[in-house]
Every structure is written in C-alpha cells, then in structure tokens.
Tab-separated table of C-alpha atoms in Angstrom:
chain	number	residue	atom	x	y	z
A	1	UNK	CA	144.838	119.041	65.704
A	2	UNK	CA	143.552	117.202	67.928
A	3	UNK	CA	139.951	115.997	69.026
A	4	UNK	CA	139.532	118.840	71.744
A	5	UNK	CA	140.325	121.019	69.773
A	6	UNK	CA	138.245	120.076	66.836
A	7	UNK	CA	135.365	119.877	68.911
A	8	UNK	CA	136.030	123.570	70.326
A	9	UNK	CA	136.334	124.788	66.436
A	10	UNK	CA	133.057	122.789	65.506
A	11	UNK	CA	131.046	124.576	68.622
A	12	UNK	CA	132.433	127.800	67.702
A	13	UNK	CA	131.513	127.085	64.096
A	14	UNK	CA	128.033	125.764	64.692
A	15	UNK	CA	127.809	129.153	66.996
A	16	UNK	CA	128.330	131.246	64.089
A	17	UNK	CA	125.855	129.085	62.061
A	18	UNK	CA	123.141	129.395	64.149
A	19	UNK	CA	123.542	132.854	64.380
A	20	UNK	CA	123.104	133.429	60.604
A	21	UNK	CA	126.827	134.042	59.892
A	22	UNK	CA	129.214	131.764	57.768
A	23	UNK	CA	131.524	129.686	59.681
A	24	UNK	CA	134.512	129.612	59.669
A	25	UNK	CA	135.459	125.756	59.334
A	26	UNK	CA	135.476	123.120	57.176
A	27	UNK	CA	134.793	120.426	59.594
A	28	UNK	CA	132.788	117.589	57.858
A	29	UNK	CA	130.486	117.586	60.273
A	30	UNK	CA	129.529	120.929	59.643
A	31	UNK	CA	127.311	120.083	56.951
A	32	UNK	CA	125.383	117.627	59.368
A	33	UNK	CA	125.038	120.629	61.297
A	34	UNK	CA	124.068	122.661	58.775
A	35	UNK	CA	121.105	120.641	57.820
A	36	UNK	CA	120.085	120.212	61.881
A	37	UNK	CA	120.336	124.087	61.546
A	38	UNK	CA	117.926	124.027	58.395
A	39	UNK	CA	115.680	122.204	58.781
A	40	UNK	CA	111.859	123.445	58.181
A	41	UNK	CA	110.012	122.164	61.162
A	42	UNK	CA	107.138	124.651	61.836
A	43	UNK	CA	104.201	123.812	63.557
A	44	UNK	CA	100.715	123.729	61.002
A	45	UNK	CA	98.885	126.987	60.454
A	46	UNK	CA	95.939	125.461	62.359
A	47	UNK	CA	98.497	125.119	65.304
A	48	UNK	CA	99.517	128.437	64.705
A	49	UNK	CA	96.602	130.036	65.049
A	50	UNK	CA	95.832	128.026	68.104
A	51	UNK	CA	98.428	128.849	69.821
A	52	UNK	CA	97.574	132.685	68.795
A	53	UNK	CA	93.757	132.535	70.320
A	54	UNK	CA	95.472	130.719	73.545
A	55	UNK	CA	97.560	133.988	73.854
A	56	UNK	CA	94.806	136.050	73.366
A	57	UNK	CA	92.823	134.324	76.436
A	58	UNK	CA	95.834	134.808	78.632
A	59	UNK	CA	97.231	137.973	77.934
A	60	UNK	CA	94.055	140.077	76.407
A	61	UNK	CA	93.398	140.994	73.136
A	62	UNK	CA	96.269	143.381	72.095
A	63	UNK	CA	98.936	141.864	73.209
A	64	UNK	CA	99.678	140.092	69.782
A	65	UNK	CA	99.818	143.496	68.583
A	66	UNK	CA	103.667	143.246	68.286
A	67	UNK	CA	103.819	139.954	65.718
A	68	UNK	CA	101.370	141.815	62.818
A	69	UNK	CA	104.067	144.386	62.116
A	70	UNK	CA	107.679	142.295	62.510
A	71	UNK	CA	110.495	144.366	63.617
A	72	UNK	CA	112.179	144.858	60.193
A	73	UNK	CA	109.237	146.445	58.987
A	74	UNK	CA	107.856	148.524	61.952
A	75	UNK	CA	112.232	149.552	61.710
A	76	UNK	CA	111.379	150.473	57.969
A	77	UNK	CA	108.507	152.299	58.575
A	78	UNK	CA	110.118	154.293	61.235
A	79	UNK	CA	112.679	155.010	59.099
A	80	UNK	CA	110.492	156.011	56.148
A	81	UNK	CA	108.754	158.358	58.311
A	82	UNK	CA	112.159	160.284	59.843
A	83	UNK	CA	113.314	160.367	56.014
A	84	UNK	CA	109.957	162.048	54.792
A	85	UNK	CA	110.095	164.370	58.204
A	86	UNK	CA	113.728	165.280	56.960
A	87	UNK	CA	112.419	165.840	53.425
A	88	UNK	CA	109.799	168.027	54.523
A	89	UNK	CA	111.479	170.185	56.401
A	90	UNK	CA	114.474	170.610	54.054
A	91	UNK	CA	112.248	171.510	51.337
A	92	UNK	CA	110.588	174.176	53.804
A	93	UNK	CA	113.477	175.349	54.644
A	94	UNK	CA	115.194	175.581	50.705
A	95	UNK	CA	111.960	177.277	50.098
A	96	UNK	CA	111.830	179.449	52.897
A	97	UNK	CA	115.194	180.351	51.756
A	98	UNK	CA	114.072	180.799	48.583
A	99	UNK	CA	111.746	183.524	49.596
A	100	UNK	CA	114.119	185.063	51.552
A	101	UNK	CA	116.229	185.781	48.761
A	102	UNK	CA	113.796	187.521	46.477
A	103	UNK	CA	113.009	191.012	46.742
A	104	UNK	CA	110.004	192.327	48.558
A	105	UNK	CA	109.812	195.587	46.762
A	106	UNK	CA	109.740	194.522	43.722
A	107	UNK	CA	106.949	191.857	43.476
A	108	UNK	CA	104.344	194.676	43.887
A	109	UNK	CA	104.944	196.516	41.051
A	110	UNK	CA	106.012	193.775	39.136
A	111	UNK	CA	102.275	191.818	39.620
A	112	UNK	CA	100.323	195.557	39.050
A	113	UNK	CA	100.997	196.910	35.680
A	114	UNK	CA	100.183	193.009	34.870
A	115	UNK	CA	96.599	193.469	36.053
A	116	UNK	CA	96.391	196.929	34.744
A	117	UNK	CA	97.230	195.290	30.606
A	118	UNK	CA	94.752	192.622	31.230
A	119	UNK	CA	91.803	194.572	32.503
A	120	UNK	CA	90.855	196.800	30.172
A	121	UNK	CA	90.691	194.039	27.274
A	122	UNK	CA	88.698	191.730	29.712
A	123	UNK	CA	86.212	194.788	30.918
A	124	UNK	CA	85.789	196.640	27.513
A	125	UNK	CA	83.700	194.107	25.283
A	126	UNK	CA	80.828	194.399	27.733
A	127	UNK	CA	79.848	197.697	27.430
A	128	UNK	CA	80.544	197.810	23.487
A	129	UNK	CA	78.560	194.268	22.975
A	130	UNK	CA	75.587	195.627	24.618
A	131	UNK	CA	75.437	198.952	23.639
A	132	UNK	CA	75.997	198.035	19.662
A	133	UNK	CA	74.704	194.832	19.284
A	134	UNK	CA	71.291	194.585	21.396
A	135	UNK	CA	69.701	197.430	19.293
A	136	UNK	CA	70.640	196.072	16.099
A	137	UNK	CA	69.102	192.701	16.960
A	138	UNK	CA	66.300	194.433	17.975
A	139	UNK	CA	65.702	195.880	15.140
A	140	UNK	CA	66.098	192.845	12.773
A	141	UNK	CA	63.464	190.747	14.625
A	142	UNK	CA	60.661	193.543	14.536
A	143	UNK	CA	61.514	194.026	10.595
A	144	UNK	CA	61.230	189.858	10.285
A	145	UNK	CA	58.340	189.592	12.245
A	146	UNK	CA	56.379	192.729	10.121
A	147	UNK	CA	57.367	191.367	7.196
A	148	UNK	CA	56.445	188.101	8.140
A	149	UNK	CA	52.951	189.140	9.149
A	150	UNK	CA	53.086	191.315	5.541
A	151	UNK	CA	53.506	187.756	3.944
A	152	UNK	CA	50.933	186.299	5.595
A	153	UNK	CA	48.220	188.559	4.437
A	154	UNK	CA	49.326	189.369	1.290
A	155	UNK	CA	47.605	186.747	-0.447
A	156	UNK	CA	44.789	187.700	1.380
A	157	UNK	CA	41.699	189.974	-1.036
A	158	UNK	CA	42.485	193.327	-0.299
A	159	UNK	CA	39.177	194.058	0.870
A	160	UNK	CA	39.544	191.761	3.393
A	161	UNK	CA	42.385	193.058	4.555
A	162	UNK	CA	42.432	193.865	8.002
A	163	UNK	CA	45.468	193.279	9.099
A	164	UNK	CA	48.045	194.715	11.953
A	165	UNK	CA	50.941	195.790	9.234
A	166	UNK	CA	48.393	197.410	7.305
A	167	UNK	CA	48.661	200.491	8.358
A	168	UNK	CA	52.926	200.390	9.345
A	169	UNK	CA	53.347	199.381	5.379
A	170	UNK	CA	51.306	202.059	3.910
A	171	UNK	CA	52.579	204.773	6.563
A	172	UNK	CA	55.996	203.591	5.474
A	173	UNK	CA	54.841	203.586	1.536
A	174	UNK	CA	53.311	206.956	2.413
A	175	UNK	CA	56.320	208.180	3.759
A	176	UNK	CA	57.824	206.716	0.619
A	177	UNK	CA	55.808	208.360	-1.386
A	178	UNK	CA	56.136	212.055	-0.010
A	179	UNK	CA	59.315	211.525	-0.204
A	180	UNK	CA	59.359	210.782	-3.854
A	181	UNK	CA	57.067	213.576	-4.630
A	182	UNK	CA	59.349	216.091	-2.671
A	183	UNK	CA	61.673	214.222	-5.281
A	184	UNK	CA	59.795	214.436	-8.604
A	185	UNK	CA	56.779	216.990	-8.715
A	186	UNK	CA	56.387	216.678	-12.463
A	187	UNK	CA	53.089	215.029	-12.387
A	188	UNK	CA	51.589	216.753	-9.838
A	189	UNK	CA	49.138	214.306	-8.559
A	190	UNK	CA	48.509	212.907	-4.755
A	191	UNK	CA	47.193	209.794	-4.637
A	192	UNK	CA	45.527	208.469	-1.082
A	193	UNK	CA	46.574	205.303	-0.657
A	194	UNK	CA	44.314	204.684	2.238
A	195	UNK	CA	41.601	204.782	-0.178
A	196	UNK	CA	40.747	201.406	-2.346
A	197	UNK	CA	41.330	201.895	-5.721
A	198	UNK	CA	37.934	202.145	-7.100
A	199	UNK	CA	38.654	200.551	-10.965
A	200	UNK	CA	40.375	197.988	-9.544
A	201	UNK	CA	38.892	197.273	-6.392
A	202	UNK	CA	42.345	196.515	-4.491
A	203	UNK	CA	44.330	198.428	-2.038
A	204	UNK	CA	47.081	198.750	-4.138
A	205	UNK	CA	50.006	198.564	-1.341
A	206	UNK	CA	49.774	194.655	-0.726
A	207	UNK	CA	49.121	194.108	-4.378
A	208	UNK	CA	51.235	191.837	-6.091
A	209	UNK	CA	53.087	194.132	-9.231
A	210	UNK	CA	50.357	194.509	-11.705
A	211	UNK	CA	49.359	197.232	-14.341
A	212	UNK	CA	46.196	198.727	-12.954
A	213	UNK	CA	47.006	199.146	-9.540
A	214	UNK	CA	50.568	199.994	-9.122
A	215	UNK	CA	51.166	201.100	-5.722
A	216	UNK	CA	54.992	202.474	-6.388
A	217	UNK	CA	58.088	202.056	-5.312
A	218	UNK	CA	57.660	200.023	-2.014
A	219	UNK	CA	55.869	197.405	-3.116
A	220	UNK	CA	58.287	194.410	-3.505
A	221	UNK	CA	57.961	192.919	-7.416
A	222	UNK	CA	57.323	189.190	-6.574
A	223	UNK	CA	54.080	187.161	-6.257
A	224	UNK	CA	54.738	186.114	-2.686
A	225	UNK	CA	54.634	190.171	-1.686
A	226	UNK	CA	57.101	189.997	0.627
A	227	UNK	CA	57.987	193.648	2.128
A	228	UNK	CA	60.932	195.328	1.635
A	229	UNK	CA	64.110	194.910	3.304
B	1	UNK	CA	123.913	145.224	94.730
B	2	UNK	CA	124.431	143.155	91.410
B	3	UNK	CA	125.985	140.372	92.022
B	4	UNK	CA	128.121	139.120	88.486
B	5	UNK	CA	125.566	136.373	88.211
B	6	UNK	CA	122.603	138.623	87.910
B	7	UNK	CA	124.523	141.197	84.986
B	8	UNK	CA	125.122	137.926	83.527
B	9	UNK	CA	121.764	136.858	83.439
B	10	UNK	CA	120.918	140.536	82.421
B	11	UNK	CA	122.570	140.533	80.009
B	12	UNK	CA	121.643	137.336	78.379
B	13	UNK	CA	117.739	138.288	78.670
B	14	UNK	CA	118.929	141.825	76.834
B	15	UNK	CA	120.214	139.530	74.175
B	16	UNK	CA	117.272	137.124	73.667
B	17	UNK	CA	114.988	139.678	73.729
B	18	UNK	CA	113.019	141.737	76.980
B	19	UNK	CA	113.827	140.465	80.484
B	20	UNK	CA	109.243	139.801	81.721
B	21	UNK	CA	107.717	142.043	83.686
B	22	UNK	CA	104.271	142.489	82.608
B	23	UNK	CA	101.639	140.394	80.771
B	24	UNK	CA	103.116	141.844	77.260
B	25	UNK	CA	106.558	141.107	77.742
B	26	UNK	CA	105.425	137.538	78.752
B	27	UNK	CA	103.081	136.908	75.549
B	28	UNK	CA	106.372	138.515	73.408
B	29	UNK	CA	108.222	136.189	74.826
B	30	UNK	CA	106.040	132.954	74.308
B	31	UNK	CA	105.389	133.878	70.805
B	32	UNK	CA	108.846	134.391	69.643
B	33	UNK	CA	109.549	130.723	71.721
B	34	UNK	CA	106.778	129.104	70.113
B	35	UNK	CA	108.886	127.752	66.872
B	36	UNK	CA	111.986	126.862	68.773
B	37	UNK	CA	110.165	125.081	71.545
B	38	UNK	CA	107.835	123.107	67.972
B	39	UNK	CA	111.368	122.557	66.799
B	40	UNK	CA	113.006	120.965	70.167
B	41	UNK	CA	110.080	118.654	70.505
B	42	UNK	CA	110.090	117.981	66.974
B	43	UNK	CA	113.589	116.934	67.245
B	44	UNK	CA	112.938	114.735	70.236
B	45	UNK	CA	109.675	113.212	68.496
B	46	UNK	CA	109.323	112.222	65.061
B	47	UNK	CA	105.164	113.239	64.733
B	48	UNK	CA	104.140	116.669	64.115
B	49	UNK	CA	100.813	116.131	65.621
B	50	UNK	CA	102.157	115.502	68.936
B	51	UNK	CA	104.965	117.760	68.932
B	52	UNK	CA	102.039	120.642	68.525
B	53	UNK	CA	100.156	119.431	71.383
B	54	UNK	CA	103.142	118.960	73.300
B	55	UNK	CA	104.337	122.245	72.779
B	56	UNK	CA	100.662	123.695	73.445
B	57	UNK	CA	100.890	122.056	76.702
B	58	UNK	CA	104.148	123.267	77.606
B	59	UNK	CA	103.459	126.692	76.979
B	60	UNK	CA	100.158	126.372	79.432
B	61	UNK	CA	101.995	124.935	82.022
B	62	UNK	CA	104.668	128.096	81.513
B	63	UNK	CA	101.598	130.327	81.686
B	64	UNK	CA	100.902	128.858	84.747
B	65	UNK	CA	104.130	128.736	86.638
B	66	UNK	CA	105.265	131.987	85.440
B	67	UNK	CA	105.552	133.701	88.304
B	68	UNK	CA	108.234	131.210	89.438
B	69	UNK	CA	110.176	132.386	86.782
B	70	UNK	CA	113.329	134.292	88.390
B	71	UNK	CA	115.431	136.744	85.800
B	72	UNK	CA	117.970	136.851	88.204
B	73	UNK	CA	118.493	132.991	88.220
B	74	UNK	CA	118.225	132.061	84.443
B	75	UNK	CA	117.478	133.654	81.366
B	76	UNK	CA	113.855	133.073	80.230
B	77	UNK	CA	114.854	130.307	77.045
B	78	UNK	CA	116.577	128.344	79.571
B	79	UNK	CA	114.049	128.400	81.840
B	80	UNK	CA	111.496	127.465	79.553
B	81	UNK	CA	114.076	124.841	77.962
B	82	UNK	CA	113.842	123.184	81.209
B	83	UNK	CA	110.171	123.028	81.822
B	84	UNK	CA	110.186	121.816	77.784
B	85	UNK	CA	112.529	119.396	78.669
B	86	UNK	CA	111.107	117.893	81.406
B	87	UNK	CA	107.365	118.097	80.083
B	88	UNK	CA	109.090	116.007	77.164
B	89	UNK	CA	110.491	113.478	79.097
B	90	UNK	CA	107.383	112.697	81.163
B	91	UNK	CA	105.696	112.328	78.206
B	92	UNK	CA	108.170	109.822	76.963
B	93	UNK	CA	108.198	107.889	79.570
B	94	UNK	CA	104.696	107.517	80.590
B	95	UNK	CA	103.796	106.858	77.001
B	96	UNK	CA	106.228	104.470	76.375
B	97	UNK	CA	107.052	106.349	73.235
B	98	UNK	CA	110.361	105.011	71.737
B	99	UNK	CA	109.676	103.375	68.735
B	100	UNK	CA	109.970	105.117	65.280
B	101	UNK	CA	107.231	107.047	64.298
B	102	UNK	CA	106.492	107.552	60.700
B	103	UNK	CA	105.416	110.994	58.826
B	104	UNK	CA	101.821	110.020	57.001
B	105	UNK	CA	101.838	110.296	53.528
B	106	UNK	CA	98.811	113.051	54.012
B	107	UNK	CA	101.245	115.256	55.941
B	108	UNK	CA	103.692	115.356	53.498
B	109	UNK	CA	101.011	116.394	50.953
B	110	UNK	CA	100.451	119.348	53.110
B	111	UNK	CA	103.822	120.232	53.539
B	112	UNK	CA	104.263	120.359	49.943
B	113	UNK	CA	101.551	122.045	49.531
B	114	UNK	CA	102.330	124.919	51.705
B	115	UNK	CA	106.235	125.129	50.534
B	116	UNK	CA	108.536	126.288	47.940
B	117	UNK	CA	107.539	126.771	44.579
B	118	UNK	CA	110.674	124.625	43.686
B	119	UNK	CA	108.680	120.952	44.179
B	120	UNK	CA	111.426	119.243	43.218
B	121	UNK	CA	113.989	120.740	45.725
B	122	UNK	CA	110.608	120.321	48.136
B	123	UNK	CA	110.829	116.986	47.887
B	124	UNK	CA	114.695	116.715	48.159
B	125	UNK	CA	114.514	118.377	51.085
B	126	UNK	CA	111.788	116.490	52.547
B	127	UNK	CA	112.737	113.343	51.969
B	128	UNK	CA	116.540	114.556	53.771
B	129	UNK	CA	114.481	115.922	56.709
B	130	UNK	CA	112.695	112.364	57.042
B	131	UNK	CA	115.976	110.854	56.712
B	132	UNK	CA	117.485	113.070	59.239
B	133	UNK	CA	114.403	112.967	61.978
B	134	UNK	CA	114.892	109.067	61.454
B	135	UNK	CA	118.514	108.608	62.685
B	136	UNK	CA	117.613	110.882	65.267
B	137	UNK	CA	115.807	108.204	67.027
B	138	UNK	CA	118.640	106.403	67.033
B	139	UNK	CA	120.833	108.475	69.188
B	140	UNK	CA	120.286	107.717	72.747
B	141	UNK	CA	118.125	110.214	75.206
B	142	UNK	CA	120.977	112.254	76.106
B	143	UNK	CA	122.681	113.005	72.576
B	144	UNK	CA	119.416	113.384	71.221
B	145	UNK	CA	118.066	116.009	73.974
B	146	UNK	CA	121.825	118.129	72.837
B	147	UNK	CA	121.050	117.704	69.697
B	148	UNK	CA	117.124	118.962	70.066
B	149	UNK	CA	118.708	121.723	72.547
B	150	UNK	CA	121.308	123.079	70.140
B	151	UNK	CA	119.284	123.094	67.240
B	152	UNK	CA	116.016	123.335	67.991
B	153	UNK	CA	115.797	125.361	70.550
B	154	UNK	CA	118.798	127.094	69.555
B	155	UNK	CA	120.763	127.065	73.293
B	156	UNK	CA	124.258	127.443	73.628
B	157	UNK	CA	126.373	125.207	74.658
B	158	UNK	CA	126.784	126.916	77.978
B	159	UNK	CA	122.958	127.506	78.170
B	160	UNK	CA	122.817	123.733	78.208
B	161	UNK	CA	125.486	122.796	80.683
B	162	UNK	CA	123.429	124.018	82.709
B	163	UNK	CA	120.020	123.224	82.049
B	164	UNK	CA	121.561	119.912	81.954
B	165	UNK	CA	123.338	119.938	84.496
B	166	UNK	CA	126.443	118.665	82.870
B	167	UNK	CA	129.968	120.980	81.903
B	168	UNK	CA	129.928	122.545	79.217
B	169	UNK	CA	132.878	121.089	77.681
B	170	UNK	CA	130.892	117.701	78.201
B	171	UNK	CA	128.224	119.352	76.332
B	172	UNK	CA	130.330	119.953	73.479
B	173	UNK	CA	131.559	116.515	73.710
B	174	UNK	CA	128.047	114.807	73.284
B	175	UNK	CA	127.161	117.446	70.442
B	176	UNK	CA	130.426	116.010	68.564
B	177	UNK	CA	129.721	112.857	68.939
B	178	UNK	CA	126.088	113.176	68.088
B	179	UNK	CA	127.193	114.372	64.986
B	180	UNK	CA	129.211	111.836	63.796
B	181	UNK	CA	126.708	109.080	64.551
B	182	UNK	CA	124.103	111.046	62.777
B	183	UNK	CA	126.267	111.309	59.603
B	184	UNK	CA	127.056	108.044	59.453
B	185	UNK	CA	123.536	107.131	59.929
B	186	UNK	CA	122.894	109.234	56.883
B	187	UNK	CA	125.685	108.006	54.694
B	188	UNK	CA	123.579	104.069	55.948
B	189	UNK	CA	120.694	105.601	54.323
C-alpha cells in the first residue's frame, strides 16, 4: 500500500469516526485520531449560560425553546404519545367490539328479576321495625319511669304521700284486686284502698310487706317497694 | 434554475441541520455550533478562558454579518468556520500569542469536579488531553488549523479544501502528516 493510499483509508476512517461509527482500519494513527476525536473540551457552565442570555438578547426569549427538550427525547415523547393514541383506540375499539357481540335482548331481563330478589329484603324491615318495635319501647320506658317514680316515694310516710303514681298503682292494685275477688269470693269483703288504713295509719299499697297492713297481691315483697314488673 | 452547486449546498445544509431563514433557524444554528466552534479554538489555543471569549466574540460578529451569509454559496459550518478562522488568526497575530500556555491548576480542579465519577480515569484522561493540547502547539499554523478544523469543528475534508482554499487531497495530506508528528510528540512525552 502505498502512502496515498493510506492517507485516503485514514480520511475515510477518521470520517466514519467522527460520525460515531467504528472504522474500518487499523491505521496506527487512528488512535491519535481517536483521542483528537475524544477529547472533552466544553466551554464552563458560566460560559454556557452566557452564551444562552446572549441568544436570548438577539433572537427573543423563546427561541432557546428547542435545546430544553433535545431531539431524542421530544422523538420519544412523540412516540409515546402515537403509542398511547394507538392503545386507546384499540382498546375502544376491542371494547366496542365487545359490546357488539353481546346480546341486547337479553341484558334487560337478565338485570330485572335481579332488582326484583333484592328489593323486597331491603324494603321489608322498615315497616316491620317500626310497626313492632316502637310500641314495645314505648311501653318499657313509661313502666321504668312509673316504677321509678314508685321507688322514689315509697320510702316516703304514707300520709305524706302525694305523689303522681299514686293513684296509677292503686287503680292498677284495684284492678288487681277486682280481679281477684271475681276470682275468690269466699271472704266476701271489699276493702277501699283509697282509704288509709285507720289501725295502722298507712296506705297500705306503697307499704313495704308487713302484717297489719297488707295491701295484696301487687305490692312487691322487698323493702325498697319497687312496683311490679 | 438550480444550478448543481446550489443542490449541493442544499443538500449539505439538509445534512447539518436547517438551511436559516428566520431568527429561529439562526439561534438553532448558533447553539448547536457553539461546542464545535469552543472546540476549534480550543484546539488552536491552549487556555479555556480565552477560547470562551473568543468564541463569544465570534458568534457576535456572526450575529452581525448574518445577513451576508449566502446558502447558495456555502453551507452555514463552513461559513462560520471561516469567520472562526479568521477571527482566530487576528487574534493570534495581534496578540502575539505563540508561546505555550499552561492549564492552571484551579481549572483542572473544576474540571474534575464537574466530570466522571471515575476520578482516576478523570485524571488519566486529563492529564492525556494536556499532553495532547501541548504538542499541538507544536505543529505549525497550517497543520494545526486541519487539525482544529477536522476535529474540532468537525469539517470534512472537502469542507476544508475549501475554506482553506487548498485541494482536498492536500488537505488530507496535512491531516496525515499532522498526525504522525502529533504521535510522536506523544510517544516524547
């Protein structure tokens, strides 16, 4: 070979290496070039950013809108963008497809008999809750709150008694007692429990159980008097 | 009509990048020339502080002759290797600049600072590029200005035929010969 056409081979090589490619040569030289090629000689970043405000006062202040986003990456993005275009519209399209392929008809009947089984369990507790359950409680806190007002008094002296269950308890002991006369007539006698007892001098319904003044069966037995239940 | 020179010329410009027609395509085209125009001068002057100001100055003095810039003539990195070129040379010889300048140690700090995570290879390669810039200045004008054209600025050898005004098999001449001297400098060294 000789020197011409070495040197045509090295430019040709040191082409290729400038262009990013390998050459294709093993020319000694090459790896003189190779470091020429290489070599990191970039201007400061104060320099840099210089030179980038100089630009600005020529050309305006977009015009460096073009080195933010290099071309690789603006060529990325673009690409990113087709691909999740593509995506989108293949999935609309699979799903549109999708849809196309069911049945009309029978969605309709398939979704109604479903809402007709889970009505009637969702709809039917309200009616039975309230119609059961808010007289009951009703009842239980008007018997608590008598008999808790029947507590209070009952230690109270009978003859100063004047109390608002006075009258409920003995109409209820009253009714008590009628009925356990219409029960046993035997003895024959009608006591008025409105009246005190005289020997005793205690209106025997709040009484606590004692011999003289018994009032009878709705009188609770305990020392507290609590009413009955 | 085209004429072959101007699809030439076309089709160089298409290859380097836009041919200019508006302030955008100008300020595209003198930030993607920044670094190779930092790297000529760099090649041609061994201080980094005055290769940046150089190159600042070249690129204002391109700013303000750009509307003598012709497409159909030359493509836009030779036309700006020329005006690079010459801006160098004026320099150099008004300032007398030909002896050896050497890289301050505070510079290399800051180069190291700002590189590789490999510090070792950092400095490897550092101290090569100091070696290399070095016999550099030992090449005369002309080799050195190939050299600086080729590899700095990244011109063919065609591209600089003619900005030099030489042939291009000349060109590829000097370049060989450049090369040789520069690796026996470094085998000196």
């Amino acid at each position: 070979m000789n020197e011409q056409d070495r040197i045509n081979r090295l430019s040709e090589a040191i082409d290729r290496l400038m262009d990013g490619k390998r050459p294709l040569s093993n020319d000694p030289l090459l790896k003189v070039a190779r470091q020429l090629a290489h070599m990191k000689l970039q201007p400061r970043p104060t320099a840099h950013e210089k030179f980038e405000h100089q630009l600005t006062q020529w050309f305006g202040t977009n015009v460096l809108h073009f080195r933010r986003v290099p071309i690789i990456q603006r060529s990325l993005a673009a690409l990113t963008l087709l691909a999740a275009v593509g995506a989108s519209i293949a999935l609309l399209a699979t799903l549109t497809r999708i849809a196309s392929t069911l049945p009309v008809a029978s969605v309709s009947p398939e979704i109604t008999p479903t809402l007709a089984i889970l009505s009637p369990p969702l709809s039917s507790p309200t009616p039975t809750k309230f119609s059961v359950v808010t007289p009951t409680a009703t009842a239980i806190v008007r018997t608590i709150s008598t008999q808790a007002a029947c507590a209070t008094y009952s230690t109270i002296p009978t003859d100063e008694l004047d109390h608002p269950c006075e009258n409920e308890v003995t109409d209820k002991v009253v009714d008590d007692r009628d009925k356990a006369d219409m029960n046993d007539n035997s003895t024959g006698e009608m006591t008025n429990l409105n009246q005190p007892d005289i020997q005793n001098g205690q209106v025997g319904t709040n009484q606590p159980d004692n011999q003289n003044g018994q009032v009878g069966t709705s009188q609770p037995d305990n020392q507290n008097g609590q009413g009955q239940n | 009509m085209k004429t072959r020179r101007d699809v030439h010329f076309r089709f160089t410009n298409a290859i380097e990048g836009i041919v200019p027609e508006s302030r955008l395509d100008f300020a595209k085209l003198f930030w993607e020339h920044y670094q190779r125009v930092y790297r000529y001068i760099r090649f041609r002057i061994n201080d980094e502080v005055v290769a940046e100001d150089l190159t600042s100055e070249v690129f204002e003095r391109a700013f303000r002759y750009r509307d003598s810039y012709d497409p159909t003539r030359s493509a836009f990195s030779t036309w700006l290797g020329r005006l690079t070129q010459n801006w160098v040379s004026n320099y150099l010889t008004h300032q007398q600049f030909r002896h050896r300048h050497e890289m301050p140690l505070d510079r290399d700090s800051e180069h190291l600072a700002s590189g590789d995570s490999m510090l070792e290879d950092t400095i490897i390669h550092q101290e090569d590029m100091e070696t290399m810039l070095a016999c550099l200045e030992q090449l005369g004008e002309r080799d050195r200005q190939v050299v600086a054209l080729r590899f700095g600025s990244n011109l063919r050898n065609k591209q600089i035929a003619e900005l030099m005004g030489l042939q291009e098999n000349l060109v590829g001449v000097i370049l060989f010969r450049a090369l040789e001297r520069l690796r026996a400098c470094q085998d000196k060294s």
